[in-house]
Amino acid sequence: MCGIAGIFYCDKSRPIDKQLLANMAAIQYHRGPDGFGVETIDNQGVGFSHARLSIIDLDGDRARQPFKTEDGRLLLSHNGEFYDYQRIRTDLTMHGSRFKTKSDSEIILHLYPRFGLEETIKRLRGEFAFALYDASEETLHLVRDRFGIKPLYYHLSDDAVTFGSEVKVIMANPNVKRQIDDEGLLHQLMQLTVPGTTAFRGIQQIKPGHVVSFKRHKVGYQVVEQKYWDFEFPEAEYHQRPVQEETSIEEVRSGLMEAVKLRLEADVPVGCYLSGGIDSCSILGLSSAMRQDPVKAFTIGFADKDYDETPIAQEMAAATGADQDILRLNADHLYGYFEKTLWHTERTIYNTLAVAKFLMSKHVRDIGYKVVVTGEGSDELFAGYPSFRRDLFLHGLTDLPDEERKTWEAMLGESNALFKGAMLAADAHDDLYLSDRIGFTPSCLQPWLSCETTARAVMNKDRASKIKDYKPGLAIAEKLDRNMLDKRHPLDKAQYVWSKTMLEGQILTWGGDRVDMANSMEARPAFLDHHLAETATHIPPLHRIKDRKEKWVLKEAMKGLLPKTLYEREKFAFMAPPATTNKSKWDAMSELAKEYLASDAISAAGLLDKAAIEDLTEEALSEDTDRARKVQLDAIINHMLGVQILHNQFIETDIPKFAAQEAKRLNWIAN
């Protein structure tokens, strides 16, 4: 795992500033502290840089990127892991390829000339983002993995494409203007973002499973965006065929076992994240069975018992003989690291779980680990969130009597009372545009869509008036591929929509890569193996959710590894306690608010409305406000703090100057 960056000028005769490329690497030093590289191709107006975290092939000189072929045709900068690369490299070697390194990244330079880009990507397995320039075609290809585990951003102007693993990398280029977008501001306050966008004007993301290619044209660039993979479910009638439960169970068992095995391979020690959930417990159980030595297991514990899962995690660690390390956190301490966490997430966060995970990754790195295998993605594959069960009951069980459906929904609400206002909406929220595209408004989006009115109210009045006709639901709906939704089972639709919105925009950003790589620590989500995902999409909906149990098929597949307590337990969403229901945490948050939500700070940024903030705060503190609304307001308060902090860190701060200072401090000087 590393950080990549580059510039591709429209004018091929325009010289590349190598030190600027080094600066772009230096500002993401946290992604790759083990060394940097800068490379250009003469008379091509293109240059890449790379900050390296050495996981495979620890020889710093031999595996230094960017890679350039001897003939000067190809330039590559890669972030991530290609699993099964040894087999691919061996096959290529038997067909005449000669490798200079033991790095998994180098296989791209041999696959691409032989098979072309489309076929090359099909052969890749893992989490990755890479830039490949082909001088023979004068084309830059930016490629992102199938689920968006690894980030990749770009900025396009008339004369240059600037790209990088993080937004700040692009902003290190002084030719890129730094502005918070009005529509982006609204989405940051709502939590729910439009796929492919950021909070910052002109800076886009490569969407998961996509390639964006920039080819020099007579004037400017020819830009082609192409989807090469999607989380594709079969049409609903496919699920009408009879499937034995044991068949589904064995497919999951076999697929997950292979995915974990591949992710335990590294030239450095590999540990596991361990909460009290079935996902991470399954990963630990499989890892322990495969390894000869005890697995290092890292657990976050909260002082608030309602949100603490350490007892079950300890039971699992004991059952597997794992070497468990528990990092215990008081909820009120999390705001002390809120600003630093946002510097890395580059977007707002609704819950301080992101801060807790930032602190965990720091702890993991401090004791000498660079790699952990994690449980992210299980809920997406096997319908683990309460919102999925709600959608199944409301839209996918047409033969269920109304009274029984109401009973099941009431039970769902009772069992997830802690998360109403965040994981579940307090009241149903129907969006016309999403319902038109999908057939209903998925429950996973409803909590955030219901924040729109409050979010607009706290926006700066001038900014809000400029987008008064903007429809967030429509903007999101237009990014969803109707071909992946039409004729699908309602549960499949809900899972697909989550994967395109909350998975990439939340779970894999401020819950994944960004807070892990903030401390130079690589996380490998084994469930997000595309072979396993393709298996999961064909598992019958009522094998995913059965007898009121989410992820039933996974529980059955892992039954032999799980403690009885966990096997019988209902799904519990992992999150940090909200400040609106915890006085000491509210006090800690208030200290941060004194700086960022003060009148002068609000006026300087021009993002929010001071009077509306005061009204919202009063509502949050009122004893008349119910718990669900308090949880919702906690999220919006975090978002308000977030946009103010983003403005301070990315707009007011001279990012190009800071990047240059970092390069000088690190002695990352381009020759």
XYZ file of C-alpha atoms in Angstrom:
671
model
C 0.000 0.000 0.000
C 1.355 3.369 -0.995
C 0.498 6.811 -2.280
C 0.582 7.745 -5.952
C 0.537 11.077 -7.779
C 1.131 12.563 -11.186
C 0.623 15.270 -13.787
C -0.208 14.824 -17.470
C 0.032 17.997 -19.565
C -1.934 18.526 -22.741
C 1.162 20.121 -24.273
C 3.675 17.267 -24.555
C 6.552 19.728 -24.841
C 5.774 21.301 -21.480
C 8.491 20.340 -18.974
C 7.583 18.492 -15.784
C 8.629 20.004 -12.467
C 10.088 16.945 -10.747
C 10.240 18.656 -7.394
C 6.510 19.372 -7.576
C 6.003 15.620 -8.047
C 8.231 15.009 -5.021
C 6.150 17.506 -3.026
C 3.001 15.625 -4.030
C 4.567 12.447 -2.677
C 5.738 14.155 0.514
C 2.303 15.455 1.526
C 1.130 11.836 1.604
C 4.210 10.596 3.449
C 1.905 8.783 5.865
C 0.836 6.483 3.029
C 4.406 5.535 2.194
C 7.140 6.424 4.674
C 9.595 3.803 3.381
C 10.803 5.847 0.437
C 9.751 7.921 -2.565
C 10.334 8.007 -6.278
C 9.815 10.398 -9.192
C 9.840 9.436 -12.853
C 9.071 11.154 -16.151
C 9.140 10.269 -19.848
C 11.113 12.692 -21.992
C 9.104 14.874 -24.355
C 5.805 13.408 -23.216
C 4.660 16.058 -20.705
C 3.977 13.405 -18.082
C 5.427 12.546 -14.686
C 4.492 10.312 -11.761
C 5.603 10.079 -8.145
C 5.208 7.454 -5.456
C 5.430 7.220 -1.661
C 6.138 3.614 -0.680
C 4.963 1.426 2.178
C 6.980 -1.765 1.720
C 4.873 -4.901 2.165
C 5.943 -7.070 -0.788
C 9.626 -7.061 -1.855
C 11.271 -5.111 0.953
C 14.294 -4.158 -1.164
C 13.817 -0.391 -1.263
C 15.912 0.263 -4.371
C 14.819 -2.732 -6.419
C 11.076 -2.164 -5.938
C 11.136 1.629 -6.044
C 8.312 3.149 -8.062
C 7.257 4.660 -10.406
C 8.233 1.906 -12.857
C 9.220 2.775 -16.430
C 9.828 0.231 -19.180
C 13.241 0.215 -20.861
C 11.771 1.376 -24.153
C 10.171 4.377 -22.437
C 6.696 3.391 -23.549
C 5.014 2.681 -20.202
C 5.032 4.523 -16.892
C 3.336 2.994 -13.840
C 2.548 4.110 -10.300
C 0.566 1.634 -8.211
C -1.078 1.632 -4.788
C -2.462 -1.556 -3.278
C -2.071 -5.303 -3.478
C -2.471 -7.784 -6.314
C -3.194 -11.173 -4.768
C -2.202 -14.353 -6.564
C 0.547 -12.352 -8.284
C 3.073 -15.191 -7.858
C 1.047 -17.445 -10.145
C 0.600 -14.648 -12.692
C 4.297 -13.773 -12.593
C 5.264 -17.438 -13.027
C 2.947 -17.820 -16.006
C 4.319 -14.658 -17.613
C 7.886 -15.808 -17.006
C 7.157 -19.118 -18.735
C 5.959 -17.082 -21.714
C 9.191 -15.091 -21.896
C 8.722 -12.129 -19.540
C 11.696 -11.094 -17.423
C 11.077 -9.347 -14.122
C 13.414 -6.919 -12.402
C 11.706 -7.006 -8.989
C 9.730 -9.297 -6.714
C 7.016 -6.635 -6.432
C 3.432 -7.548 -7.257
C 3.098 -4.190 -9.036
C 5.433 -5.109 -11.876
C 3.038 -7.649 -13.366
C 1.100 -4.734 -14.924
C 4.036 -3.850 -17.171
C 4.013 -7.381 -18.594
C 0.275 -8.037 -18.713
C -0.632 -4.785 -20.486
C 1.561 -5.158 -23.627
C 0.459 -8.779 -23.992
C -3.275 -8.499 -23.312
C -4.282 -4.832 -23.346
C -5.838 -2.913 -20.475
C -9.293 -4.515 -20.412
C -7.998 -8.071 -20.187
C -5.226 -7.056 -17.786
C -7.715 -5.696 -15.264
C -9.809 -8.863 -15.457
C -6.768 -10.840 -14.292
C -6.164 -8.634 -11.241
C -7.444 -9.644 -7.819
C -7.239 -7.433 -4.774
C -7.451 -3.796 -3.748
C -5.657 -1.336 -5.973
C -5.482 2.037 -7.661
C -2.933 2.699 -10.348
C -1.931 5.134 -13.055
C -0.551 3.818 -16.336
C 0.716 6.065 -19.106
C 1.164 4.646 -22.606
C 3.428 6.915 -24.650
C 2.580 5.113 -27.908
C -1.047 6.222 -27.502
C -0.361 9.400 -25.507
C -2.977 8.207 -23.037
C -3.171 8.208 -19.251
C -5.274 5.466 -17.646
C -6.469 5.846 -14.051
C -7.807 2.568 -12.639
C -9.581 1.867 -9.341
C -10.419 -1.516 -7.807
C -13.839 -3.104 -7.999
C -15.235 -1.906 -4.658
C -13.198 1.290 -4.213
C -11.071 -0.007 -1.352
C -8.152 2.169 -2.471
C -8.787 5.856 -3.245
C -7.926 7.718 -6.438
C -8.786 11.342 -7.268
C -8.197 13.623 -10.236
C -8.563 17.221 -11.365
C -9.039 18.046 -15.038
C -8.310 21.468 -16.520
C -7.832 22.585 -20.110
C -4.095 22.040 -19.927
C -3.455 19.355 -17.293
C -4.678 16.255 -15.522
C -3.508 16.092 -11.919
C -4.150 12.920 -9.931
C -3.327 11.426 -6.561
C -4.314 8.996 -3.839
C -5.667 11.859 -1.737
C -7.268 15.240 -2.339
C -4.398 17.054 -0.643
C -1.995 15.540 -3.175
C -3.851 17.235 -6.029
C -4.035 20.471 -4.068
C -0.241 20.428 -3.726
C -0.210 21.528 -7.373
C -0.447 25.349 -7.166
C -2.382 25.425 -10.458
C -5.354 23.675 -8.827
C -7.820 26.080 -7.212
C -9.032 25.095 -3.743
C -12.759 25.690 -3.164
C -15.575 23.951 -1.302
C -18.443 23.253 -3.674
C -21.972 24.404 -2.724
C -23.597 21.091 -3.609
C -20.681 19.273 -2.023
C -21.220 21.279 1.160
C -24.846 20.164 1.357
C -23.863 16.541 0.888
C -21.157 16.776 3.535
C -23.724 18.105 6.009
C -26.092 15.277 5.074
C -23.354 12.577 5.216
C -24.589 11.043 1.949
C -22.402 11.972 -1.026
C -22.873 11.565 -4.761
C -20.702 8.723 -6.132
C -17.598 10.068 -7.868
C -17.686 13.505 -6.203
C -15.878 15.219 -3.336
C -16.527 18.271 -1.178
C -14.120 20.245 -3.357
C -14.970 21.926 -6.634
C -13.347 20.300 -9.656
C -11.859 17.342 -7.791
C -13.447 14.031 -8.739
C -13.009 10.421 -7.697
C -12.496 7.495 -9.997
C -15.574 5.408 -9.282
C -15.125 1.827 -8.056
C -14.733 -0.685 -10.859
C -13.953 2.064 -13.383
C -11.157 3.249 -15.646
C -10.924 6.872 -16.725
C -8.647 7.409 -19.720
C -7.290 10.785 -20.853
C -5.959 10.927 -24.414
C -4.370 13.977 -25.970
C -6.649 15.489 -28.563
C -6.303 18.411 -30.937
C -7.546 20.737 -28.216
C -7.642 19.439 -24.654
C -8.304 15.796 -23.895
C -10.545 13.014 -25.063
C -11.902 11.602 -21.779
C -13.422 8.139 -21.656
C -14.914 6.635 -18.496
C -15.466 2.892 -18.666
C -16.938 0.482 -16.129
C -15.102 -2.836 -16.085
C -16.898 -4.518 -13.137
C -20.023 -4.124 -11.059
C -21.607 -5.722 -8.007
C -24.098 -7.456 -10.270
C -27.011 -9.459 -8.914
C -29.016 -11.803 -11.142
C -32.591 -10.973 -12.067
C -35.172 -11.870 -9.424
C -36.487 -14.907 -11.257
C -33.055 -16.539 -10.833
C -33.729 -16.784 -7.090
C -36.883 -18.795 -7.702
C -34.864 -21.898 -8.477
C -34.481 -24.313 -5.555
C -31.101 -24.139 -3.800
C -30.118 -26.336 -0.893
C -29.044 -24.399 2.190
C -25.940 -26.547 2.529
C -24.909 -25.582 -1.005
C -24.971 -21.882 -0.123
C -23.157 -22.528 3.157
C -20.371 -24.496 1.504
C -19.889 -21.902 -1.240
C -19.436 -19.172 1.370
C -17.143 -21.316 3.469
C -14.910 -22.178 0.523
C -14.843 -18.666 -0.947
C -14.024 -16.909 2.306
C -11.339 -19.419 3.203
C -9.540 -18.724 -0.098
C -9.917 -14.941 0.281
C -8.407 -14.972 3.768
C -5.558 -17.258 2.730
C -4.508 -14.860 -0.033
C -4.603 -11.877 2.326
C -2.331 -13.484 4.889
C 0.530 -13.422 2.383
C 3.100 -10.674 2.985
C 6.786 -10.158 3.633
C 5.918 -8.587 7.015
C 3.794 -9.827 9.981
C 0.006 -9.788 9.442
C -2.522 -9.284 12.258
C -6.327 -9.057 12.437
C -8.837 -6.502 13.619
C -11.229 -8.089 16.114
C -14.529 -6.600 17.287
C -17.317 -8.657 18.775
C -19.012 -9.118 15.420
C -19.282 -12.194 13.261
C -17.222 -10.591 10.467
C -13.952 -10.047 12.281
C -14.439 -13.163 14.421
C -14.730 -15.215 11.228
C -11.551 -13.652 9.865
C -9.667 -14.370 13.078
C -11.005 -17.914 13.263
C -9.880 -18.702 9.715
C -6.527 -16.956 10.141
C -5.807 -18.863 13.334
C -6.652 -22.163 11.659
C -4.293 -21.390 8.761
C -1.366 -20.082 10.772
C 1.131 -22.017 12.850
C 1.766 -19.134 15.274
C -0.772 -17.165 17.379
C -2.455 -14.378 15.428
C -2.150 -10.851 16.775
C -5.708 -9.540 17.255
C -6.428 -5.832 17.791
C -9.636 -4.744 19.544
C -11.197 -1.344 20.312
C -13.047 -1.126 23.619
C -15.377 1.685 24.718
C -16.056 2.682 28.326
C -19.787 2.952 27.486
C -21.039 -0.621 27.940
C -23.928 -0.099 25.500
C -21.375 0.244 22.686
C -18.596 -2.022 23.962
C -18.021 -5.407 22.318
C -14.821 -6.474 24.055
C -16.352 -9.319 26.121
C -17.290 -11.289 23.002
C -14.000 -10.334 21.324
C -12.121 -11.664 24.343
C -14.093 -14.893 24.178
C -13.181 -15.292 20.512
C -9.512 -14.497 21.119
C -9.350 -17.075 23.896
C -11.057 -19.707 21.740
C -8.501 -19.268 18.945
C -5.417 -18.761 21.110
C -4.920 -15.299 19.602
C -2.544 -12.760 21.102
C -5.144 -10.070 21.803
C -4.331 -6.391 22.222
C -7.213 -4.202 23.502
C -7.125 -0.429 23.059
C -9.635 1.031 25.525
C -11.035 4.448 24.698
C -13.204 6.900 26.594
C -15.725 8.466 24.241
C -14.972 11.993 25.446
C -11.304 11.631 24.443
C -12.126 11.112 20.779
C -12.667 14.783 19.999
C -9.035 15.436 20.867
C -8.102 13.703 17.600
C -11.054 14.898 15.534
C -9.078 17.490 13.535
C -6.225 15.141 12.748
C -8.666 12.466 11.618
C -10.378 14.868 9.205
C -7.030 15.853 7.699
C -6.871 12.254 6.540
C -10.530 11.507 5.750
C -10.857 14.707 3.670
C -14.586 14.541 4.246
C -16.902 14.950 7.217
C -17.716 12.096 9.582
C -21.026 11.564 11.341
C -19.662 9.443 14.182
C -16.371 9.475 16.073
C -15.848 5.813 15.287
C -13.563 7.176 12.548
C -11.427 8.765 15.272
C -11.388 5.522 17.244
C -10.210 3.636 14.170
C -7.565 6.290 13.535
C -6.264 5.747 17.062
C -6.376 1.996 16.605
C -4.310 2.092 13.414
C -1.780 4.327 15.189
C -1.613 1.806 18.027
C -1.155 -1.089 15.590
C 1.680 0.704 13.789
C 3.344 1.780 17.032
C 3.795 -1.819 18.121
C 5.328 -2.809 14.812
C 2.526 -4.098 12.555
C 1.969 -2.814 9.027
C -0.811 -5.151 7.875
C -4.130 -6.381 9.294
C -6.933 -8.421 7.754
C -10.351 -6.908 8.456
C -14.049 -7.791 8.278
C -15.356 -4.883 6.178
C -17.632 -5.961 3.361
C -19.417 -8.825 5.079
C -22.575 -6.785 5.667
C -22.592 -5.739 2.009
C -22.287 -9.315 0.733
C -24.583 -11.078 3.166
C -27.167 -8.403 4.096
C -25.954 -7.618 7.598
C -27.409 -4.183 8.268
C -30.802 -3.632 9.938
C -31.827 -1.525 6.960
C -31.569 -4.588 4.722
C -33.884 -6.591 6.925
C -36.365 -3.718 6.919
C -36.325 -3.537 3.119
C -36.718 -7.291 2.816
C -39.778 -7.234 5.073
C -41.365 -4.189 3.464
C -40.641 -4.935 -0.195
C -39.385 -8.493 -0.598
C -41.902 -10.670 1.235
C -45.053 -10.095 -0.745
C -46.793 -13.099 0.765
C -46.185 -12.028 4.373
C -49.441 -10.980 6.145
C -49.590 -7.289 7.060
C -49.872 -7.932 10.785
C -46.847 -10.234 10.790
C -44.866 -7.717 8.767
C -45.654 -4.995 11.340
C -44.564 -7.295 14.150
C -41.236 -8.020 12.485
C -40.600 -4.348 11.744
C -41.421 -3.364 15.334
C -39.011 -5.987 16.597
C -36.356 -4.661 14.258
C -36.800 -1.153 15.608
C -36.638 -2.324 19.225
C -33.466 -4.336 18.723
C -31.726 -1.404 17.031
C -33.033 1.434 19.192
C -29.505 2.704 19.861
C -28.979 3.469 16.192
C -32.231 5.148 15.203
C -31.394 8.469 13.613
C -28.153 7.100 12.172
C -28.300 3.471 10.984
C -32.094 3.652 10.716
C -34.376 6.612 10.075
C -36.759 7.495 12.900
C -39.541 7.932 10.323
C -39.906 6.625 6.802
C -38.496 8.992 4.173
C -39.489 8.498 0.550
C -37.457 10.191 -2.175
C -39.319 10.541 -5.460
C -36.236 10.233 -7.661
C -34.669 7.278 -5.886
C -37.995 5.462 -5.725
C -38.413 5.999 -9.453
C -34.967 4.549 -10.166
C -35.049 1.701 -7.631
C -38.715 1.017 -6.928
C -38.474 2.244 -3.334
C -36.154 4.417 -1.253
C -33.671 2.047 0.401
C -33.748 2.232 4.198
C -29.971 2.691 4.327
C -30.296 6.111 2.634
C -33.329 7.350 4.517
C -31.552 8.582 7.701
C -29.312 10.856 5.640
C -31.921 11.990 3.135
C -34.083 13.010 6.088
C -31.269 15.348 7.184
C -31.637 17.510 4.079
C -33.986 20.098 5.586
C -31.801 20.548 8.672
C -28.627 20.610 6.570
C -29.976 23.339 4.273
C -31.092 25.334 7.323
C -27.593 25.485 8.801
C -25.928 26.411 5.494
C -24.824 29.956 4.754
C -27.947 31.619 3.335
C -26.259 32.806 0.131
C -24.836 29.369 -0.582
C -28.148 27.699 0.197
C -30.037 30.015 -2.149
C -27.716 29.132 -5.040
C -28.730 25.477 -4.834
C -32.352 25.863 -3.761
C -33.512 23.828 -6.784
C -30.840 21.147 -6.414
C -32.180 17.644 -5.646
C -29.699 15.418 -3.749
C -31.818 12.315 -4.318
C -31.883 12.938 -8.049
C -28.115 13.473 -8.191
C -27.542 10.122 -6.474
C -30.203 8.307 -8.496
C -28.605 9.410 -11.760
C -25.342 7.730 -10.727
C -27.028 4.362 -10.161
C -27.017 2.027 -13.148
C -30.630 1.147 -13.899
C -29.445 -2.001 -15.684
C -28.173 -3.286 -12.329
C -31.505 -2.521 -10.612
C -34.301 -3.388 -12.993
C -35.963 -6.776 -12.413
C -33.842 -7.411 -9.293
C -35.075 -8.716 -5.970
C -35.672 -5.870 -3.455
C -32.953 -7.155 -1.106
C -30.493 -7.254 -3.997
C -31.435 -3.684 -4.914
C -30.857 -2.492 -1.345
C -27.459 -4.176 -1.147
C -26.442 -2.806 -4.542
C -27.376 0.763 -3.602
C -25.484 0.529 -0.318
C -22.382 -0.690 -2.150
C -22.522 2.331 -4.476
C -23.068 4.916 -1.744
C -22.313 4.118 1.879
C -19.708 1.387 1.328
C -17.416 3.452 -0.850
C -18.296 6.832 0.657
C -18.115 5.851 4.330
C -17.041 2.314 5.251
C -14.008 2.255 2.958
C -12.998 5.904 3.440
C -13.328 7.217 6.982
C -13.907 3.704 8.257
C -11.127 2.131 6.222
C -8.219 3.185 4.032
C -7.989 6.816 5.050
C -7.729 6.253 8.807
C -5.581 3.151 8.419
C -3.118 4.649 5.931
C -3.026 7.791 8.064
C -0.642 5.741 10.189
C 1.049 3.791 7.382
C -0.980 0.692 8.143
C -2.474 -1.524 5.447
C -5.932 -3.025 5.995
C -7.067 -5.949 3.850
C -10.850 -6.515 3.774
C -11.066 -10.202 2.905
C -14.814 -10.194 2.277
C -14.343 -7.719 -0.582
C -12.757 -10.322 -2.788
C -14.564 -10.107 -6.117
C -14.703 -13.881 -6.540
C -16.417 -14.199 -3.154
C -18.690 -11.253 -4.007
C -19.784 -12.878 -7.263
C -20.666 -15.996 -5.281
C -22.599 -13.984 -2.690
C -24.785 -12.234 -5.272
C -26.206 -15.602 -6.360
C -27.089 -16.789 -2.871
C -30.895 -16.740 -2.340
C -32.125 -13.701 -0.383
C -33.709 -15.954 2.260
C -30.361 -17.666 2.820
C -28.807 -14.270 3.540
C -31.602 -13.252 5.920
C -33.468 -16.173 7.465
C -35.656 -16.505 10.548
C -35.061 -12.844 11.398
C -31.275 -13.358 11.339
C -29.083 -11.194 9.129
C -26.091 -12.926 7.519
C -27.606 -16.329 8.266
C -25.559 -18.125 5.602
C -22.306 -16.653 6.915
C -23.131 -17.611 10.484
C -23.843 -21.168 9.398
C -20.675 -21.328 7.305
C -18.570 -20.132 10.238
C -20.518 -21.918 12.973
C -17.642 -24.203 13.808
C -15.356 -21.227 14.472
C -17.688 -18.966 16.470
C -18.381 -18.792 20.202
C -21.954 -19.823 21.044
C -22.700 -16.310 22.350
C -21.838 -14.737 19.009
C -23.538 -17.381 16.906
C -26.847 -16.752 18.694
C -26.522 -12.974 18.896
C -28.445 -10.548 16.668
C -26.511 -8.113 14.486
C -25.094 -5.135 16.447
C -23.784 -2.158 14.483
C -20.302 -1.072 15.578
C -20.163 2.652 16.296
C -18.986 5.113 18.944
C -21.446 6.650 21.460
C -23.023 9.941 20.263
C -22.171 13.163 22.104
C -25.816 14.212 22.379
C -26.501 11.339 24.773
C -23.187 11.492 26.680
C -22.459 14.615 28.778
C -18.691 14.208 29.040
C -18.432 13.652 25.292
C -20.667 16.670 24.674
C -18.352 18.772 26.808
C -15.354 17.558 24.788
C -17.145 18.363 21.541
C -18.066 21.805 22.856
C -14.403 22.686 23.316
C -13.857 22.081 19.619
C -17.014 24.018 18.770
C -15.726 27.065 20.673
C -13.037 27.373 18.001
C -14.724 26.243 14.812
C -18.348 27.230 15.406
C -17.588 30.622 16.918
C -19.022 33.690 15.154
C -15.721 34.843 13.670
C -14.894 31.367 12.363
C -18.352 31.024 10.809
C -18.047 34.427 9.119
C -14.544 33.751 7.822
C -15.437 30.442 6.202
C -18.805 31.532 4.803
C -20.185 27.994 4.927
C -22.708 27.990 7.787
C -25.344 30.178 9.441
C -24.628 31.131 13.060
C -28.251 31.632 14.150
C -29.290 28.256 12.758
C -26.405 26.582 14.569
C -27.548 28.074 17.864
C -31.103 26.824 17.268
C -29.848 23.350 16.434
C -27.645 23.217 19.521
C -30.543 24.254 21.719
C -32.685 21.485 20.234
C -29.926 18.922 20.804
C -29.701 19.845 24.493
C -33.438 19.970 25.120
C -34.955 17.236 27.264
C -37.989 17.365 24.983
C -35.948 16.096 22.024
C -36.309 12.335 21.594
C -33.310 10.035 21.366
C -33.561 9.365 17.620
C -33.496 13.083 16.852
C -30.580 13.554 19.260
C -28.620 10.874 17.395
C -29.427 12.606 14.107
C -28.401 15.998 15.492
C -25.161 14.493 16.801
C -24.331 13.551 13.206
C -25.139 17.015 11.878
C -23.080 18.702 14.597
C -20.134 16.514 13.640
C -20.690 17.484 10.005
C -20.804 21.192 10.874
C -17.544 20.889 12.750
C -16.235 18.876 9.838
C -16.887 21.404 7.082
C -15.358 24.174 9.188
C -12.262 22.066 9.812
C -12.021 21.116 6.130
C -12.129 24.801 5.225
C -9.367 25.546 7.704
C -7.161 22.659 6.601
C -7.643 22.707 2.839
C -8.780 26.198 1.853
C -7.150 28.576 4.330
C -3.935 26.535 4.552
C -1.438 27.086 1.716
C -1.295 23.439 0.633
C 1.398 23.848 -2.083
C 3.649 25.607 0.414
C 3.008 22.982 3.065
C 3.779 20.167 0.611
C 7.071 21.828 -0.333
C 7.973 22.193 3.344
C 7.209 18.509 3.929
C 9.474 17.484 1.050
C 12.264 19.605 2.465
C 11.759 18.205 5.976
C 11.891 14.644 4.662
C 14.758 15.430 2.292
C 12.624 14.123 -0.563
C 14.462 16.111 -3.193
C 14.025 15.182 -6.838
C 17.207 14.892 -8.875
